[in-house]
Every structure is written in C-alpha cells, then in structure tokens.
CSV table of C-alpha atoms in Angstrom, one decimal:
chain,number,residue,atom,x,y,z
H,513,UNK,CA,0.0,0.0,0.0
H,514,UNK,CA,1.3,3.6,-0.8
H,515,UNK,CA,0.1,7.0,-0.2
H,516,UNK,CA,2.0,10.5,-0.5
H,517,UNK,CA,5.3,8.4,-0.9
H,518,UNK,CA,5.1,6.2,2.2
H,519,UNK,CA,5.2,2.5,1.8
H,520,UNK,CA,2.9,0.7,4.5
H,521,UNK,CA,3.9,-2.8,4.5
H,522,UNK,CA,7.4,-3.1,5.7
H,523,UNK,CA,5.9,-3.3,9.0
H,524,UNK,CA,5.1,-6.4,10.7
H,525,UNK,CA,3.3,-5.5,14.0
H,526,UNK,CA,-0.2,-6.5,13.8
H,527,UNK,CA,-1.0,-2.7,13.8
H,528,UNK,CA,1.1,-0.8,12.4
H,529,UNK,CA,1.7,3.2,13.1
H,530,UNK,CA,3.1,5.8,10.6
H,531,UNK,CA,2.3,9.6,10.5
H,532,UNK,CA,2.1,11.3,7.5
H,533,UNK,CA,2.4,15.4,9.3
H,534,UNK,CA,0.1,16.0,12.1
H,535,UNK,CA,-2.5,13.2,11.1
H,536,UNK,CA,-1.6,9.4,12.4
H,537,UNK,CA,-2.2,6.0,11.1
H,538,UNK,CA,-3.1,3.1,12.5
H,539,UNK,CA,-3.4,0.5,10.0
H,540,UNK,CA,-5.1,-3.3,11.4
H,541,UNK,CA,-2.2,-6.4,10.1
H,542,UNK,CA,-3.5,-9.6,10.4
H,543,UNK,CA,-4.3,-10.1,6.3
H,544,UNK,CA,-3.5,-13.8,6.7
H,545,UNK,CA,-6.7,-14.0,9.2
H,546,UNK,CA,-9.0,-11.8,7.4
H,547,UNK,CA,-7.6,-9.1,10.5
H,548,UNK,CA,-9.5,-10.5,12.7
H,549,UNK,CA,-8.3,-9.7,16.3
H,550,UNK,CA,-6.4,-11.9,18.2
H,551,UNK,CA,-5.6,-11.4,22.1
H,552,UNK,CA,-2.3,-9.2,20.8
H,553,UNK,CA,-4.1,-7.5,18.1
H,554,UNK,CA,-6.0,-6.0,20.9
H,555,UNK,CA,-3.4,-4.6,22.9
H,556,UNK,CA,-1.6,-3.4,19.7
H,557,UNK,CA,-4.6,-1.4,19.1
H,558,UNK,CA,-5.1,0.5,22.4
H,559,UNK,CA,-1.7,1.1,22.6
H,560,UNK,CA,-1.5,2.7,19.4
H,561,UNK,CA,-4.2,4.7,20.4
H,562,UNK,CA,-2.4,5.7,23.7
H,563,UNK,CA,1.3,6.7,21.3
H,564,UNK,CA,-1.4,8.8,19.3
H,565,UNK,CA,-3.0,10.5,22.2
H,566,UNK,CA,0.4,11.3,23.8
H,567,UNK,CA,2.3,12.7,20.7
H,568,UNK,CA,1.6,16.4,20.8
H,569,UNK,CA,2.5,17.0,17.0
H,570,UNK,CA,-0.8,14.8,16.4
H,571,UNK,CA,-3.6,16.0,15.4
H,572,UNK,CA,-5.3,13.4,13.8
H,573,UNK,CA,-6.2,9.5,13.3
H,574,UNK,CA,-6.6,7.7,10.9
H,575,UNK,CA,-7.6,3.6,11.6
H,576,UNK,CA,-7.6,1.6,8.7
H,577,UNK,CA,-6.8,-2.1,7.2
H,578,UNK,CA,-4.4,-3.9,5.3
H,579,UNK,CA,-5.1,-6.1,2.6
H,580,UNK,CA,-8.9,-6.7,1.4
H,581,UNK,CA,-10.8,-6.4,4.5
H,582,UNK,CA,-11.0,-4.3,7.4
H,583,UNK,CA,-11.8,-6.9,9.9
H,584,UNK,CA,-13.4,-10.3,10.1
H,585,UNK,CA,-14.4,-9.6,14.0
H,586,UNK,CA,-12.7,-11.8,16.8
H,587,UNK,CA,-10.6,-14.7,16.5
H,588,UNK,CA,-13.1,-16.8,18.8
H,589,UNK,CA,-10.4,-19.4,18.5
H,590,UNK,CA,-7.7,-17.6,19.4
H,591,UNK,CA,-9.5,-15.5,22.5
H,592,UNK,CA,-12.1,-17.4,23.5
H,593,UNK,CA,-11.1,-19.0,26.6
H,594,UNK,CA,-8.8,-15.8,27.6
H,595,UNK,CA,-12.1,-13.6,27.8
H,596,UNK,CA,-13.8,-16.1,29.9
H,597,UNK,CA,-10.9,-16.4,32.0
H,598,UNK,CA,-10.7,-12.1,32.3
H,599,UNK,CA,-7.9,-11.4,29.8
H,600,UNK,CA,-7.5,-8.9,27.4
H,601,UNK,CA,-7.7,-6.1,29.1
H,602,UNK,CA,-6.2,-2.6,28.1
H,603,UNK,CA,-2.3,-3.1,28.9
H,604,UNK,CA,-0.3,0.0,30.7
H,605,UNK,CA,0.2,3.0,28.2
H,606,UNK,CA,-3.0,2.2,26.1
H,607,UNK,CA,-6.3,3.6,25.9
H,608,UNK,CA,-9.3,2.0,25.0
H,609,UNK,CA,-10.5,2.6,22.0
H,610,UNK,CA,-13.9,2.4,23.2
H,611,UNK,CA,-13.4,5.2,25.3
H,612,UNK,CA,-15.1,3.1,28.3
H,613,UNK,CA,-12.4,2.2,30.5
H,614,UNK,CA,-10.1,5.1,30.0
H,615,UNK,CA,-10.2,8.8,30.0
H,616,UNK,CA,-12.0,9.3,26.6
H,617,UNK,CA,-8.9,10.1,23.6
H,618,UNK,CA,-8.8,14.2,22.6
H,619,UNK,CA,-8.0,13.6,19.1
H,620,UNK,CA,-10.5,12.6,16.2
H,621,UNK,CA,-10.3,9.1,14.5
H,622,UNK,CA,-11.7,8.8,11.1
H,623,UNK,CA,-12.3,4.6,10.5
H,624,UNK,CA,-11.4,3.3,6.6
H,625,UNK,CA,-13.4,0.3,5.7
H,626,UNK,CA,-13.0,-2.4,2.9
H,627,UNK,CA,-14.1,-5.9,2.5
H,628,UNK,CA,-15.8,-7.4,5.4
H,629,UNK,CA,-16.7,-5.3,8.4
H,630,UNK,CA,-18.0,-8.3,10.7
H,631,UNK,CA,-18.9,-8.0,14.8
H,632,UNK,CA,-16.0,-5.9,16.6
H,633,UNK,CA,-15.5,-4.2,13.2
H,634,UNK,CA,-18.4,-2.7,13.4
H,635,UNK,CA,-17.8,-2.2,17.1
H,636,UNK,CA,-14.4,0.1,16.5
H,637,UNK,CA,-16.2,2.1,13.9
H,638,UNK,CA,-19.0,3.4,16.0
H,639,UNK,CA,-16.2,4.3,18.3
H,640,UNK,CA,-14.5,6.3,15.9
H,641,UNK,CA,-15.8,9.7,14.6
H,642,UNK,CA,-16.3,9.9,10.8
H,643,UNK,CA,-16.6,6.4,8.8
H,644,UNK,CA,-15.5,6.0,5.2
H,645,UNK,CA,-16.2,3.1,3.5
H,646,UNK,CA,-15.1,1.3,0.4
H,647,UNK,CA,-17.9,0.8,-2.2
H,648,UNK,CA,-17.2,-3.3,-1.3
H,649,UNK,CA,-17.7,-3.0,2.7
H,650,UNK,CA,-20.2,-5.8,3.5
H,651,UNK,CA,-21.5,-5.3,7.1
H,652,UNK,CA,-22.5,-8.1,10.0
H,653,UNK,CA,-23.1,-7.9,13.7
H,654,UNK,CA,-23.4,-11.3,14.0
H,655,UNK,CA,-22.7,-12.2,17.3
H,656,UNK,CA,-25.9,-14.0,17.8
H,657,UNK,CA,-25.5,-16.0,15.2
H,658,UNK,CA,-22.5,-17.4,17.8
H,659,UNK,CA,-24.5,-17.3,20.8
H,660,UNK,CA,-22.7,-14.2,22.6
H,661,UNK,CA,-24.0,-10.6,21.8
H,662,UNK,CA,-22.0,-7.6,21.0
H,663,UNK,CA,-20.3,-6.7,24.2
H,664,UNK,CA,-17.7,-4.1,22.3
H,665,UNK,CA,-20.5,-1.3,22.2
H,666,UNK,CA,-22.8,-1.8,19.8
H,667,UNK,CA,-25.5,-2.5,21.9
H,668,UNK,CA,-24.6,1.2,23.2
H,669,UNK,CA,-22.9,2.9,20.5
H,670,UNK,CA,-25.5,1.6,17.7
H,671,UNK,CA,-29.0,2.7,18.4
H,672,UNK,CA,-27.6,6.1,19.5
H,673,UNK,CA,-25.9,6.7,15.5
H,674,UNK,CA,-28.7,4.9,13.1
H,675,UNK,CA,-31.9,4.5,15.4
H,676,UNK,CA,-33.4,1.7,17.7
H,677,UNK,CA,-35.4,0.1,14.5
H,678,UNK,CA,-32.2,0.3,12.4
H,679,UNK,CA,-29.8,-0.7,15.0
H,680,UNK,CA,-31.9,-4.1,16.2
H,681,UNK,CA,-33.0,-5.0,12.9
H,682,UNK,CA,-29.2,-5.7,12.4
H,683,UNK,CA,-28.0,-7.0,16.3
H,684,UNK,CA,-30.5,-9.1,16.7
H,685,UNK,CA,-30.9,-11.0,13.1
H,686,UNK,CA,-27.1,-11.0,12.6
H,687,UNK,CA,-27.8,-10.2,8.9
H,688,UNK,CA,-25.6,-9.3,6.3
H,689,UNK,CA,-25.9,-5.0,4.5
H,690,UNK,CA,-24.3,-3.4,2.2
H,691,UNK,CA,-22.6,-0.5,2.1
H,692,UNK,CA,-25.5,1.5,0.7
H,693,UNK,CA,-27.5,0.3,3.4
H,694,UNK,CA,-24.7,1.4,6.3
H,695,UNK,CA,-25.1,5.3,4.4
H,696,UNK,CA,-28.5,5.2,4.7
H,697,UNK,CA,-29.1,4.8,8.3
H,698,UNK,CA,-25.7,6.8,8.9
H,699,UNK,CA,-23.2,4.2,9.6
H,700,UNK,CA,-20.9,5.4,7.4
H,701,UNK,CA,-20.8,9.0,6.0
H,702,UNK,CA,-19.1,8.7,3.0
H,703,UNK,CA,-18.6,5.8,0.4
H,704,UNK,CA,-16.0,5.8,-2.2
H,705,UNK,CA,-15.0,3.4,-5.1
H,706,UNK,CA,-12.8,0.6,-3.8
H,707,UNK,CA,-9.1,1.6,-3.3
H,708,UNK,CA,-9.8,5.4,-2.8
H,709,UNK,CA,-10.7,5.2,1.0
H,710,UNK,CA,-7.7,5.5,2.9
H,711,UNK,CA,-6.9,8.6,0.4
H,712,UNK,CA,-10.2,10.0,1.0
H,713,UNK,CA,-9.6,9.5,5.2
H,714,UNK,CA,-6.8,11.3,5.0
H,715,UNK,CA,-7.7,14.3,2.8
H,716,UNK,CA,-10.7,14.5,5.6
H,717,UNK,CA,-8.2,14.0,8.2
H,718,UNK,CA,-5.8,16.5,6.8
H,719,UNK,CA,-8.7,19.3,7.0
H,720,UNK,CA,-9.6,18.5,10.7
H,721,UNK,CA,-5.7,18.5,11.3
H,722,UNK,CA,-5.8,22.4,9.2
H,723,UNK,CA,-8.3,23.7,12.0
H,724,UNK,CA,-7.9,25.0,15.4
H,725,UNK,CA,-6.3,21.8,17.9
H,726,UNK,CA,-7.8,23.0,21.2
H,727,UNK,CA,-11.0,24.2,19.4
H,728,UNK,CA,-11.0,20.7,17.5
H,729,UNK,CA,-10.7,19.1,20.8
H,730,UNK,CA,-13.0,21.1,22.9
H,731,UNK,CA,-15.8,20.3,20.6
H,732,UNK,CA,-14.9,16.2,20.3
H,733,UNK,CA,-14.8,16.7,24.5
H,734,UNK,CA,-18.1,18.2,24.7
H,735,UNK,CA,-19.9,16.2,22.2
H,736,UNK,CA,-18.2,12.6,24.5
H,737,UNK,CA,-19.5,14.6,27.7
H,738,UNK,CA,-23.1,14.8,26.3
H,739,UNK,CA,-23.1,11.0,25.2
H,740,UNK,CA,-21.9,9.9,28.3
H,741,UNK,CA,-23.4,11.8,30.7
H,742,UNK,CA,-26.7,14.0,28.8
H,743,UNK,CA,-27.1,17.0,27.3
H,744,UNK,CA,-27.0,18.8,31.0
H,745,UNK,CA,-23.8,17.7,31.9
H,746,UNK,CA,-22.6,19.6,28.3
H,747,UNK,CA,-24.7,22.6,28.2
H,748,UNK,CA,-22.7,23.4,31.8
H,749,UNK,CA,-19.2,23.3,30.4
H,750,UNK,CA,-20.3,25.3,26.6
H,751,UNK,CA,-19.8,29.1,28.4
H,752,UNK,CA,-16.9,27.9,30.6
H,753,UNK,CA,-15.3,26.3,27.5
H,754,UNK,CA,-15.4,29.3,25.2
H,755,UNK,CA,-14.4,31.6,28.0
H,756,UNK,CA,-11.2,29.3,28.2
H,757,UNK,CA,-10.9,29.1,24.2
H,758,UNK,CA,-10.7,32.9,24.1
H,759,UNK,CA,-7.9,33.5,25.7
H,760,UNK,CA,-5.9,30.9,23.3
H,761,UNK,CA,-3.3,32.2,21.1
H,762,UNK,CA,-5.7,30.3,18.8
H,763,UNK,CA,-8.3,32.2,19.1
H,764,UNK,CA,-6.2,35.6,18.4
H,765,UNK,CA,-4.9,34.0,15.3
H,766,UNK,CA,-8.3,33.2,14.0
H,767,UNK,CA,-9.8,36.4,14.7
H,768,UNK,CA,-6.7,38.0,12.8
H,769,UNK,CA,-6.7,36.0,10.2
H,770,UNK,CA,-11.0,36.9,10.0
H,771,UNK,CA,-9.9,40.1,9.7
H,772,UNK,CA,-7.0,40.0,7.1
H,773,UNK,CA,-9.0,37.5,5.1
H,774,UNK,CA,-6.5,34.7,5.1
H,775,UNK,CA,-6.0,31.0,6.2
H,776,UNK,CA,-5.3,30.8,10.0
H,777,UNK,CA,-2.2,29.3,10.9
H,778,UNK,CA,-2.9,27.3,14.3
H,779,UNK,CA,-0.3,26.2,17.1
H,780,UNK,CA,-2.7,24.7,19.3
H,781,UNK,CA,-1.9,27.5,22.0
C-alpha cells in the first residue's frame, strides 16, 4: 500500500503506526486471518491509540486495514477461553479505543473500511468519529449468530448513531448489509470506489488537522461529555469552555486571520 510516498507494508506488528504530518495512522495487520483480532491485536490497538494521544504534534487519526478487509471480527479461536478467564484487558500506556475504561482520547479518528466489516468491526467504527467506506464494505453484527451478543458497544454505540429500528434489525438478526445500506441509516458517512478510502480519510483528516487543535478538541470533548453523561452535563461546560478558548493564542490568530481574510495558521496554544 502507498500513499503520498510512504510504503505501509514493511511493518510487521499487527497494527502498524506511521504519521504522515500531524494526522496518524493506524493500520489493522493480520491479512492472513481476514484481521480478525487476536488477544495481541488487541493490545496493539489500544496502545496505538495511547502513542497517538500522547504525541503532541498529532492531530489526527486515521484507523484503517491492510489487505482486502477491514476486519473479520474476533478470533473466537484464538481469545475465547482468555475472555472467559478475564484477559484482554487494556495493557499500561494504552487507551481503550472504546473510550469506556479510560479517559475518553482528545483527538479525532476517522475509520477506513473495505471488504468485510464483521462483529468488533463494526464495534471500532461506532467508536471512531467519521466512517468511510469502500464501495465493497459488507457489514454483519453477528454475534448471535455465535450465541454471545455484542459486548464491544454496539449495543450502546448503535442505536444512539442509526436509530433503535435500524440498529436491532441488524443486532438481533445478525444479517448481512451493504454499504449502501450502512449510508443510509448513517453508519458510514461517505462511500467511495474501492481503493480510494484510505486517500479520501486522509484528505478529511488533513482538514480537521488544518483547524484550530484546542477548538478541535473542545468540541470532540463536549460532544463525548453529552453522550456519556446527557445533554445537561454539556450545556454546563459550553460558556466555561469558550471563556477558556478565548484566551488561546488560537483564538487571536483566528480572529486576525478573519480580519486580514487569510488562512489561519494554528499552534494549538
């Protein structure tokens, strides 16, 4: 795989980090298996999440797949037996992508989907913020098909973004949609022809990383405070918030800029 110059499979962690300027990519490496997520695939991910929300020069992510698929769900196989027994929790320096047993991550994650998008697939793109899908992405929440139940947030996560109707008709058959089906009931927010989508994710992410960082942030922070906690809990912090956002050398930059009708040049200050 190669975008802007950078070669993508030299790396053989099971996700694999590169940064192309401020935005960073996580890319899911496990082609053999379809991706589908071992016990170490697992901890690879959170802690690549935890290296993103550390490095200060990031701005943005960017999770995506090698090979033909994003993911083909768990490796019930391989992780089984260590979920009944407790295992697979988040290991020290990650954070969990889910955003439900660690502070919730500051920066925004656009999720790039091909190929199959089965069970936890699914499940890490509700968790992300903006979904673009390949015009190939098959979709299945299939878990009770296996006789377990989503228990990575899509019982949470899946109502709230396409509706109670939309979201059981596909938990609790464990049917199989299209990607034209995941745009309609707002799965996925953009579809693009087959081999464009990490392209497209990054252009996206590219204009999030061009805007203000602590404005960026403030608004992703507000927005997880008023899905976690309601729409009260938000409202309280949206006067408080801009007060503090004000005083930023961010803000003085964009009102300049405003005023000498050019593009704002932010430093997240």
């Amino acid at each position: 795989m190669h975008i802007d110059g950078i070669r993508f499979d030299d790396d053989a962690r099971t996700v694999t980090r590169h940064t192309i300027g401020s935005v960073y990519l996580m890319g899911l490496n496990r082609v053999s298996k379809r991706n589908a997520f071992d016990l170490d695939m697992r901890e690879q991910l959170a802690l690549a999440y935890g290296e993103m929300e550390r490095d200060e020069n990031i701005r943005c992510g960017v999770l995506y797949a090698h090979g033909d698929h994003f993911t083909g769900g768990l490796d019930l196989a391989q992780v089984s037996d260590a979920l009944q027994g407790g295992q697979g929790g988040i290991p020290e320096g990650g954070v969990d992508w889910r955003g439900f047993f660690t502070k919730p991550r500051t920066k925004p994650v656009i999720c790039v989907l091909q190929g199959w998008c089965l069970t936890l697939g699914i499940e890490i793109a509700l968790a992300t913020d903006i979904r673009v899908a390949a015009a190939d992405t098959q979709f299945s929440q299939m878990e009770v098909s296996r006789g377990i139940y989503p228990f990575g947030g899509a019982t949470i996560r899946f109502p709230r973004e396409v509706g109670w109707g939309n979201a059981m008709r596909w938990i609790l058959t464990g049917a199989r949609f299209d990607v034209q089906e995941a745009l309609r009931i707002g799965l996925v927010q953009e579809v693009v022809p087959t081999g464009t989508q990490l392209q497209r994710a990054v252009e996206i992410a590219q204009l999030i990383s061009a805007q203000a960082p602590l404005g960026v942030q403030t608004a992703l922070r507000s927005a997880w405070l008023a899905a976690r906690e309601g729409e009260e809990a938000a409202a309280s912090q949206l006067v408080p918030d801009l007060v503090t956002l004000l005083s930023s050398q961010d803000a003085a930059e964009g009102r300049q800029s405003f005023i000498e009708r050019r593009a704002a040049s932010f430093s997240g200050i």
